[in-house]
Short mmCIF file of C-alpha atoms in Angstrom, two decimals:
data_model
loop_
_atom_site.label_atom_id
_atom_site.label_comp_id
_atom_site.label_asym_id
_atom_site.label_seq_id
_atom_site.Cartn_x
_atom_site.Cartn_y
_atom_site.Cartn_z
CA MET X 1 157.11 88.50 7.82
CA ILE X 2 153.50 89.51 7.38
CA ARG X 3 152.41 86.92 9.92
CA ARG X 4 155.03 88.11 12.41
CA GLY X 5 153.88 91.67 11.95
CA LYS X 6 150.28 90.69 12.74
CA ILE X 7 151.36 89.03 15.95
CA ILE X 8 153.28 92.12 17.02
CA ALA X 9 150.24 94.27 16.27
CA VAL X 10 147.93 92.05 18.35
CA ILE X 11 150.37 92.14 21.29
CA GLY X 12 150.53 95.92 21.05
CA LEU X 13 146.74 96.16 21.05
CA ILE X 14 146.52 93.96 24.14
CA LEU X 15 149.09 96.11 25.94
CA LEU X 16 147.20 99.22 24.97
CA ILE X 17 143.92 97.86 26.35
CA ALA X 18 145.60 96.66 29.54
CA SER X 19 147.08 100.08 30.10
CA THR X 20 143.58 101.58 30.20
CA ILE X 21 142.34 99.22 33.00
CA PRO X 22 142.85 100.69 36.54
CA VAL X 23 145.02 98.56 38.82
CA SER X 24 143.47 97.79 42.25
CA THR X 25 145.61 98.93 45.19
CA ALA X 26 143.45 97.32 47.93
CA GLY X 27 145.69 95.79 50.57
CA SER X 28 148.78 97.06 48.91
CA HIS X 29 149.40 99.68 51.65
CA ALA X 30 149.20 99.69 55.40
CA ASN X 31 145.64 100.30 56.57
CA ILE X 32 144.62 100.78 60.23
CA VAL X 33 141.10 99.73 61.22
CA ILE X 34 139.21 98.85 64.44
CA THR X 35 137.75 95.37 64.17
CA ASP X 36 136.21 94.90 67.64
CA VAL X 37 134.95 96.91 70.64
CA LYS X 38 134.08 95.34 74.00
CA PRO X 39 131.74 96.31 75.58
CA THR X 40 129.50 98.50 73.45
CA ASP X 41 126.45 98.57 75.77
CA LEU X 42 126.80 101.19 78.49
CA SER X 43 124.53 102.97 80.96
CA PRO X 44 124.39 106.60 82.06
CA GLY X 45 126.98 107.25 84.77
CA ASP X 46 129.14 104.30 83.70
CA THR X 47 132.94 104.50 83.75
CA ARG X 48 134.16 101.36 82.02
CA ASP X 49 137.32 99.89 80.59
CA VAL X 50 136.76 99.30 76.87
CA ILE X 51 138.98 96.97 74.86
CA LEU X 52 139.63 97.91 71.23
CA THR X 53 141.13 95.53 68.68
CA ILE X 54 143.35 97.54 66.32
CA LYS X 55 144.32 95.81 63.07
CA ASN X 56 146.65 96.59 60.19
CA ASP X 57 144.42 95.49 57.37
CA GLY X 58 147.08 96.00 54.70
CA SER X 59 150.06 94.30 53.09
CA ARG X 60 152.65 96.77 54.37
CA ASP X 61 153.76 97.34 57.94
CA ALA X 62 152.63 100.36 59.93
CA ARG X 63 154.75 102.38 62.34
CA HIS X 64 154.14 105.15 64.87
CA ILE X 65 150.37 104.61 65.02
CA THR X 66 148.56 107.34 66.96
CA LEU X 67 144.86 107.21 67.83
CA ASN X 68 143.43 110.55 69.00
CA PHE X 69 139.99 110.16 70.66
CA GLN X 70 137.61 113.11 70.50
CA SER X 71 135.16 113.30 73.43
CA THR X 72 131.48 114.25 73.02
CA SER X 73 129.09 115.92 75.46
CA TYR X 74 127.70 112.53 76.52
CA VAL X 75 130.48 109.96 75.97
CA SER X 76 134.15 110.72 76.58
CA VAL X 77 137.49 109.00 76.99
CA ILE X 78 138.96 109.88 80.37
CA GLY X 79 142.63 109.82 81.31
CA SER X 80 144.79 110.05 78.21
CA SER X 81 142.81 110.65 75.03
CA VAL X 82 145.72 109.47 72.86
CA VAL X 83 146.77 105.86 72.30
CA TYR X 84 150.20 105.18 70.75
CA ILE X 85 151.21 101.89 69.12
CA HIS X 86 154.81 101.54 68.01
CA SER X 87 154.15 99.19 65.12
CA LEU X 88 151.75 96.73 63.53
CA ASN X 89 153.01 94.35 60.89
CA ALA X 90 150.84 93.58 57.90
CA TRP X 91 147.62 91.69 58.73
CA THR X 92 148.31 91.69 62.50
CA SER X 93 146.18 92.98 65.40
CA LYS X 94 146.69 94.41 68.87
CA ASP X 95 144.30 95.00 71.78
CA VAL X 96 144.41 98.30 73.60
CA THR X 97 142.33 99.47 76.58
CA ILE X 98 140.75 102.86 77.06
CA LYS X 99 138.55 104.18 79.86
CA VAL X 100 135.16 105.49 78.73
CA HIS X 101 132.75 107.59 80.80
CA VAL X 102 129.06 108.16 80.08
CA ALA X 103 127.59 111.34 81.57
CA GLU X 104 124.81 111.07 84.13
CA GLY X 105 121.39 111.66 82.61
CA THR X 106 122.48 110.68 79.11
CA PRO X 107 119.32 109.87 77.10
CA ASP X 108 118.98 106.42 75.62
CA GLY X 109 120.56 106.27 72.19
CA THR X 110 123.57 105.46 70.02
CA TYR X 111 126.69 107.60 70.44
CA GLU X 112 129.90 107.67 68.33
CA VAL X 113 133.32 108.69 69.59
CA PRO X 114 135.34 110.02 66.60
CA ILE X 115 139.00 108.99 66.28
CA THR X 116 141.75 110.56 64.19
CA CYS X 117 144.29 107.94 63.19
CA SER X 118 147.78 108.84 61.91
CA PHE X 119 150.62 106.42 61.10
CA ASP X 120 153.66 105.81 58.89
CA GLU X 121 153.89 103.11 56.28
CA TYR X 122 157.03 100.95 56.44
CA TYR X 123 158.14 98.86 53.48
CA TYR X 124 161.18 97.70 51.43
CA THR X 125 162.09 98.40 47.82
CA ALA X 126 165.02 97.15 45.83
CA THR X 127 166.02 100.63 44.82
CA GLN X 128 165.44 102.49 48.11
CA GLY X 129 165.74 99.80 50.74
CA TYR X 130 163.54 100.27 53.82
CA VAL X 131 161.20 103.23 53.50
CA THR X 132 159.13 104.98 56.18
CA ALA X 133 156.47 107.17 54.60
CA PRO X 134 153.80 109.17 56.46
CA MET X 135 150.23 108.33 55.45
CA THR X 136 147.30 110.69 55.24
CA PRO X 137 145.42 110.67 58.59
CA THR X 138 142.17 108.77 58.51
CA GLN X 139 138.95 109.16 60.49
CA LEU X 140 137.76 106.20 62.52
CA GLY X 141 135.06 105.87 65.17
CA ILE X 142 133.65 103.62 67.86
CA VAL X 143 129.92 103.41 68.61
CA PHE X 144 128.26 102.78 71.97
CA ASN X 145 124.66 101.91 72.79
CA VAL X 146 123.62 103.79 75.91
CA ARG X 147 120.67 102.28 77.72
CA GLY X 148 119.71 103.73 81.08
CA GLU X 149 118.74 101.41 83.92
CA ILE X 150 115.06 101.55 84.85
CA ILE X 151 114.40 101.74 88.58
CA ILE X 152 110.72 101.84 89.51
CA ASP X 153 109.74 102.29 93.14
CA VAL X 154 106.61 103.17 95.08
CA ALA X 155 107.13 106.63 96.50
CA ASP X 156 103.89 107.10 98.44
CA VAL X 157 100.71 105.19 99.39
CA THR X 158 97.47 106.81 100.56
CA THR X 159 93.94 105.54 101.19
CA ASP X 160 90.50 107.13 101.13
CA PRO X 161 89.16 106.91 103.76
CA THR X 162 92.41 107.52 105.58
CA GLU X 163 91.34 105.09 108.32
CA VAL X 164 90.50 101.76 106.72
CA ARG X 165 88.31 99.46 108.82
CA PRO X 166 86.85 95.97 108.39
CA GLY X 167 83.79 95.99 106.14
CA ASP X 168 84.77 99.14 104.23
CA ASP X 169 83.80 99.00 100.55
CA TYR X 170 85.28 100.87 97.59
CA VAL X 171 88.40 101.95 99.44
CA THR X 172 90.57 104.09 97.17
CA VAL X 173 94.24 103.08 97.29
CA THR X 174 96.61 105.53 95.58
CA ALA X 175 100.24 104.61 94.89
CA THR X 176 102.79 107.02 93.41
CA LEU X 177 105.23 105.24 91.09
CA SER X 178 108.59 106.87 90.42
CA ASN X 179 111.34 106.06 87.92
CA SER X 180 114.61 106.94 89.64
CA GLY X 181 116.70 105.35 86.88
CA GLU X 182 118.01 106.79 83.62
CA GLY X 183 116.05 104.62 81.20
CA GLN X 184 112.55 105.16 79.88
CA ALA X 185 109.90 102.60 80.84
CA LYS X 186 107.11 101.94 78.34
CA GLU X 187 103.73 100.20 78.63
CA VAL X 188 103.84 100.38 82.42
CA LYS X 189 100.99 98.50 84.09
CA ALA X 190 100.39 97.98 87.81
CA VAL X 191 98.23 95.20 89.26
CA LEU X 192 97.31 95.28 92.96
CA GLU X 193 96.99 91.66 94.05
CA CYS X 194 94.37 91.14 96.76
CA PRO X 195 95.17 88.52 99.41
CA GLU X 196 92.53 86.92 101.64
CA GLY X 197 90.43 89.60 103.30
CA PHE X 198 90.56 91.95 100.30
CA LYS X 199 89.02 91.95 96.84
CA PRO X 200 88.62 94.35 93.89
CA SER X 201 85.52 96.53 94.31
CA LYS X 202 84.58 95.85 90.69
CA SER X 203 86.15 94.05 87.77
CA ALA X 204 89.63 95.40 87.00
CA THR X 205 89.54 98.09 89.72
CA ASN X 206 92.82 96.57 90.95
CA ILE X 207 94.57 97.34 87.63
CA ALA X 208 96.12 100.68 86.63
CA TYR X 209 97.62 101.54 83.23
CA ILE X 210 100.44 104.10 83.44
CA GLY X 211 101.89 104.10 79.93
CA ILE X 212 105.29 105.82 79.71
CA LEU X 213 107.36 106.57 82.80
CA ASN X 214 110.31 108.76 81.87
CA PRO X 215 113.51 108.99 83.95
CA GLY X 216 112.99 111.14 87.02
CA SER X 217 109.22 111.27 86.57
CA GLN X 218 106.30 110.08 88.68
CA SER X 219 102.81 108.81 87.96
CA VAL X 220 99.84 107.95 90.17
CA ALA X 221 98.17 104.53 90.10
CA THR X 222 94.67 104.35 91.62
CA PHE X 223 92.87 101.20 92.76
CA HIS X 224 89.53 100.44 94.44
CA ILE X 225 89.19 97.50 96.82
CA ASP X 226 86.75 96.11 99.40
CA VAL X 227 87.85 95.07 102.87
CA GLU X 228 86.20 91.95 104.23
CA ASP X 229 83.99 92.34 107.26
CA GLY X 230 85.51 90.50 110.21
CA ILE X 231 89.15 90.90 109.15
CA ARG X 232 91.49 91.49 112.07
CA ASP X 233 93.10 94.87 112.55
CA GLY X 234 96.77 95.44 111.76
CA TYR X 235 99.14 96.03 108.86
CA TYR X 236 98.67 94.08 105.63
CA SER X 237 101.08 93.84 102.68
CA LEU X 238 99.35 93.86 99.31
CA PRO X 239 101.70 92.86 96.45
CA LEU X 240 101.85 95.40 93.62
CA ARG X 241 103.05 93.71 90.43
CA ILE X 242 104.50 96.18 87.89
CA THR X 243 105.23 95.19 84.29
CA TYR X 244 106.94 97.38 81.67
CA LYS X 245 109.18 97.44 78.59
CA ASP X 246 112.44 99.24 77.90
CA THR X 247 113.20 101.13 74.70
CA ASN X 248 114.34 97.86 73.08
CA ASN X 249 110.94 96.29 73.92
CA ASN X 250 112.44 93.89 76.44
CA ASP X 251 109.87 92.81 79.04
CA TYR X 252 110.34 93.32 82.79
CA SER X 253 108.28 92.45 85.86
CA ILE X 254 108.87 93.57 89.43
CA THR X 255 106.83 93.36 92.64
CA ARG X 256 106.57 95.98 95.35
CA ASP X 257 104.54 95.68 98.58
CA LEU X 258 101.90 98.23 99.57
CA ARG X 259 101.39 98.35 103.35
CA ILE X 260 97.83 99.14 104.42
CA LEU X 261 96.74 99.59 108.03
CA VAL X 262 93.34 98.18 108.94
CA GLU X 263 92.14 99.98 112.05
CA PRO X 264 90.25 98.18 114.87
CA LYS X 265 86.46 98.15 114.86
CA PRO X 266 83.65 96.72 117.01
CA ASP X 267 81.74 93.74 115.66
CA PHE X 268 78.82 91.76 117.00
CA GLU X 269 77.22 88.37 116.93
CA VAL X 270 73.95 87.22 118.43
CA THR X 271 74.84 84.66 121.09
CA SER X 272 71.39 83.78 122.45
CA VAL X 273 67.69 84.47 121.94
CA LYS X 274 64.92 84.01 124.53
CA ILE X 275 61.27 84.19 123.49
CA SER X 276 58.36 84.43 125.91
CA PRO X 277 56.04 82.61 125.57
CA GLU X 278 58.18 79.79 124.27
CA THR X 279 55.47 78.75 121.81
CA ILE X 280 54.09 81.66 119.79
CA ARG X 281 50.69 81.61 118.11
CA SER X 282 48.51 84.09 116.29
CA GLY X 283 47.40 86.93 118.56
CA ASP X 284 50.15 86.41 121.19
CA HIS X 285 52.00 89.25 122.90
CA VAL X 286 55.70 88.34 122.72
CA ARG X 287 58.81 89.44 124.62
CA LEU X 288 62.02 88.84 122.66
CA GLU X 289 65.31 88.99 124.58
CA ILE X 290 68.46 89.19 122.42
CA THR X 291 71.98 88.78 123.79
CA VAL X 292 74.82 90.15 121.66
CA LYS X 293 78.59 89.88 122.08
CA ASN X 294 81.27 92.34 120.94
CA THR X 295 83.52 90.06 118.87
CA GLY X 296 85.43 92.92 117.26
CA SER X 297 88.82 94.42 118.07
CA GLU X 298 87.60 97.68 119.65
CA ASP X 299 85.33 98.64 122.54
CA ALA X 300 81.83 99.72 121.53
CA LYS X 301 79.96 102.65 123.01
CA SER X 302 76.19 103.26 123.27
CA VAL X 303 75.10 99.89 121.88
CA GLU X 304 71.43 99.56 120.98
CA ILE X 305 69.30 97.01 119.14
CA ARG X 306 66.47 97.95 116.77
CA ALA X 307 64.02 95.66 114.98
CA ILE X 308 63.65 96.15 111.22
CA ARG X 309 60.12 94.97 110.45
CA LYS X 310 59.21 93.72 107.00
CA ALA X 311 55.71 94.20 105.63
CA THR X 312 55.47 90.46 105.02
CA GLN X 313 56.05 89.64 108.69
CA PRO X 314 53.01 89.53 111.05
CA PHE X 315 54.65 91.45 113.94
CA ASP X 316 53.41 94.69 115.41
CA PHE X 317 56.09 96.20 117.68
CA ASP X 318 55.31 98.37 120.65
CA GLU X 319 58.98 98.37 121.71
CA ARG X 320 61.06 98.33 118.55
CA SER X 321 64.42 99.32 120.05
CA CYS X 322 66.30 98.79 123.28
CA TYR X 323 69.44 100.36 124.74
CA ILE X 324 72.21 98.09 126.05
CA GLY X 325 75.07 100.52 126.79
CA ASP X 326 78.83 100.10 126.40
CA LEU X 327 80.32 96.71 125.52
CA ASP X 328 84.04 96.12 125.72
CA VAL X 329 85.73 93.59 123.46
CA GLY X 330 84.45 90.12 124.40
CA GLU X 331 81.62 91.48 126.59
CA GLU X 332 77.94 90.51 126.21
CA GLY X 333 74.76 92.52 126.71
CA THR X 334 71.03 91.75 126.51
CA GLY X 335 68.14 93.83 125.23
CA ALA X 336 64.41 93.13 124.98
CA LEU X 337 61.87 93.89 122.23
CA THR X 338 58.10 93.36 122.52
CA PHE X 339 55.50 92.86 119.81
CA ASP X 340 52.09 91.36 119.05
CA VAL X 341 51.60 88.59 116.55
CA GLU X 342 48.85 89.47 114.12
CA ASN X 343 45.73 87.34 114.09
CA PRO X 344 45.56 85.42 111.86
CA ALA X 345 49.24 84.77 111.06
CA ASP X 346 50.78 82.07 108.89
CA ALA X 347 52.37 79.38 110.97
CA ARG X 348 56.05 79.23 109.94
CA GLU X 349 59.53 80.49 110.82
CA TYR X 350 60.26 84.16 110.21
CA LEU X 351 63.75 85.68 110.06
CA LEU X 352 63.44 88.92 111.98
CA LYS X 353 66.08 91.47 110.97
CA VAL X 354 67.66 93.39 113.84
CA ARG X 355 70.13 96.25 113.52
CA ILE X 356 72.85 96.70 116.13
CA ARG X 357 74.07 100.28 116.32
CA CYS X 358 77.05 101.65 118.24
CA THR X 359 79.81 104.25 118.15
CA GLY X 360 83.53 103.63 118.16
CA ASP X 361 85.84 104.11 121.10
CA PRO X 362 86.72 107.82 121.38
CA ASP X 363 89.69 106.93 123.59
CA ALA X 364 91.14 105.19 120.51
CA GLY X 365 90.32 108.18 118.33
CA ASP X 366 87.34 106.45 116.73
CA TYR X 367 84.21 108.62 116.51
CA ASN X 368 82.51 106.64 113.78
CA VAL X 369 78.97 105.28 113.98
CA TYR X 370 78.64 101.61 113.05
CA THR X 371 75.61 99.49 112.19
CA PHE X 372 75.45 95.71 111.91
CA ASP X 373 72.47 93.79 110.52
CA ARG X 374 71.74 90.38 111.99
CA THR X 375 68.76 87.99 111.82
CA VAL X 376 66.84 86.29 114.61
CA PRO X 377 64.52 83.31 113.88
CA VAL X 378 60.97 83.65 115.24
CA THR X 379 58.60 80.71 114.75
CA VAL X 380 54.81 81.11 114.79
CA SER X 381 53.13 77.81 115.66
CA PRO X 382 49.67 76.76 114.41
CA GLY X 383 46.60 77.29 116.63
CA ALA X 384 45.11 80.12 118.62
CA ALA X 385 46.89 82.23 121.18
CA LYS X 386 47.03 81.05 124.82
CA HIS X 387 44.61 83.69 126.10
CA GLU X 388 42.11 82.78 123.39
CA MET X 389 42.33 79.13 124.37
CA GLN X 390 41.80 80.06 127.99
CA ALA X 391 38.75 82.12 127.07
CA ARG X 392 37.36 79.25 125.04
CA TYR X 393 37.89 76.86 127.96
CA ALA X 394 36.17 79.30 130.29
CA ILE X 395 33.17 79.63 127.99
CA PHE X 396 33.01 75.88 127.57
CA ILE X 397 33.14 75.27 131.34
CA GLY X 398 30.58 77.99 131.93
CA ALA X 399 28.27 76.38 129.44
CA LEU X 400 28.66 73.04 131.15
CA ILE X 401 27.84 74.60 134.53
CA VAL X 402 24.72 76.22 133.13
CA LEU X 403 23.73 73.00 131.41
CA PHE X 404 24.19 70.82 134.49
CA GLY X 405 22.55 73.45 136.67
CA GLY X 406 19.49 73.46 134.45
CA ILE X 407 19.29 69.70 134.51
CA TYR X 408 19.59 69.69 138.31
CA TYR X 409 16.77 72.15 138.86
CA TYR X 410 14.60 70.38 136.29
CA LEU X 411 14.98 67.03 138.00
CA LYS X 412 14.47 68.61 141.42
CA GLY X 413 11.17 70.20 140.26
CA ARG X 414 9.73 66.92 139.17
CA LYS X 415 10.20 65.42 142.57
#
């Protein structure tokens, strides 16, 4: 009897301890949850169908499920804001579709749409049979990531000078970049790629760092380039490569074309040179005829040629410049310069620098003054000048005449 009493006491103690342990009710009731939302990434201005997966995550059935969506200032459910589901058995799911609108100009960010969920629990008991009991409304929510699209365009392009011509250096090209999208662009960099005929004026003068370009904002990118002398006139497209990041640090790269007009301009080349005398020596007086041709794309007015003498060159000019006149495109003209060769002068080839000066065609609206430097080879040969040689021959012949005359009269006197 004592042993039986001990057993009863132990069982009682176990029951007492068990009665103090809370019993878990997880999954023992109906429980409505949202397990999936597609899509969750939206953009400002979007109106999209969103599919929600509604699940009864409990062991009892649910009836008369009502989802009441509460709109926010940025994200709202349009059409009916209430979704009704007749029933969801335990552990089952159902997809429903709602229409979501994101307001224009919504900043990038994460936005939650609150949902009030009410439903009845439906179950069976042996004593009551089938029971429908209202449950306490619960608060749910769906979250959307709003990322605005970034749209970067070139709004305006200007140059300084406004009229770009062949041979211009350090031309300032200004491009206005605008972000007409809703998303913020970070680490914006613009690189002006220079095709043949153009080059950066200095290292990295074709690169502009913008930084942040907010939605609806503008920023100016400035570049400096040189235009090759001899390039033909007309419109040129210079690619502008723009790189940037979005707020999620995703990288993007786009290319826009900058159109630049290169205006026409006269240009010249020396087509022939005539030197008189043909062989030049120290002390000679020289006439130098230079023929130039307008190889540019615009008529030239008031063309003249001027010699640019270097101190190391043995030429003393008495006519340093000559006027040619107007030369249309493709037309040639000749001018003459005269100079004396110093005596003595080193016998070798000298590159004489000549400057061709003209004005643009006013009929084409060009009033600029242009200068072009060219070189003309002038060779000084060894030996004395022609007139010195002639004088030497004359003296030599005169001496011979005197000598032979003296001999003649001497011999005649002896007879």
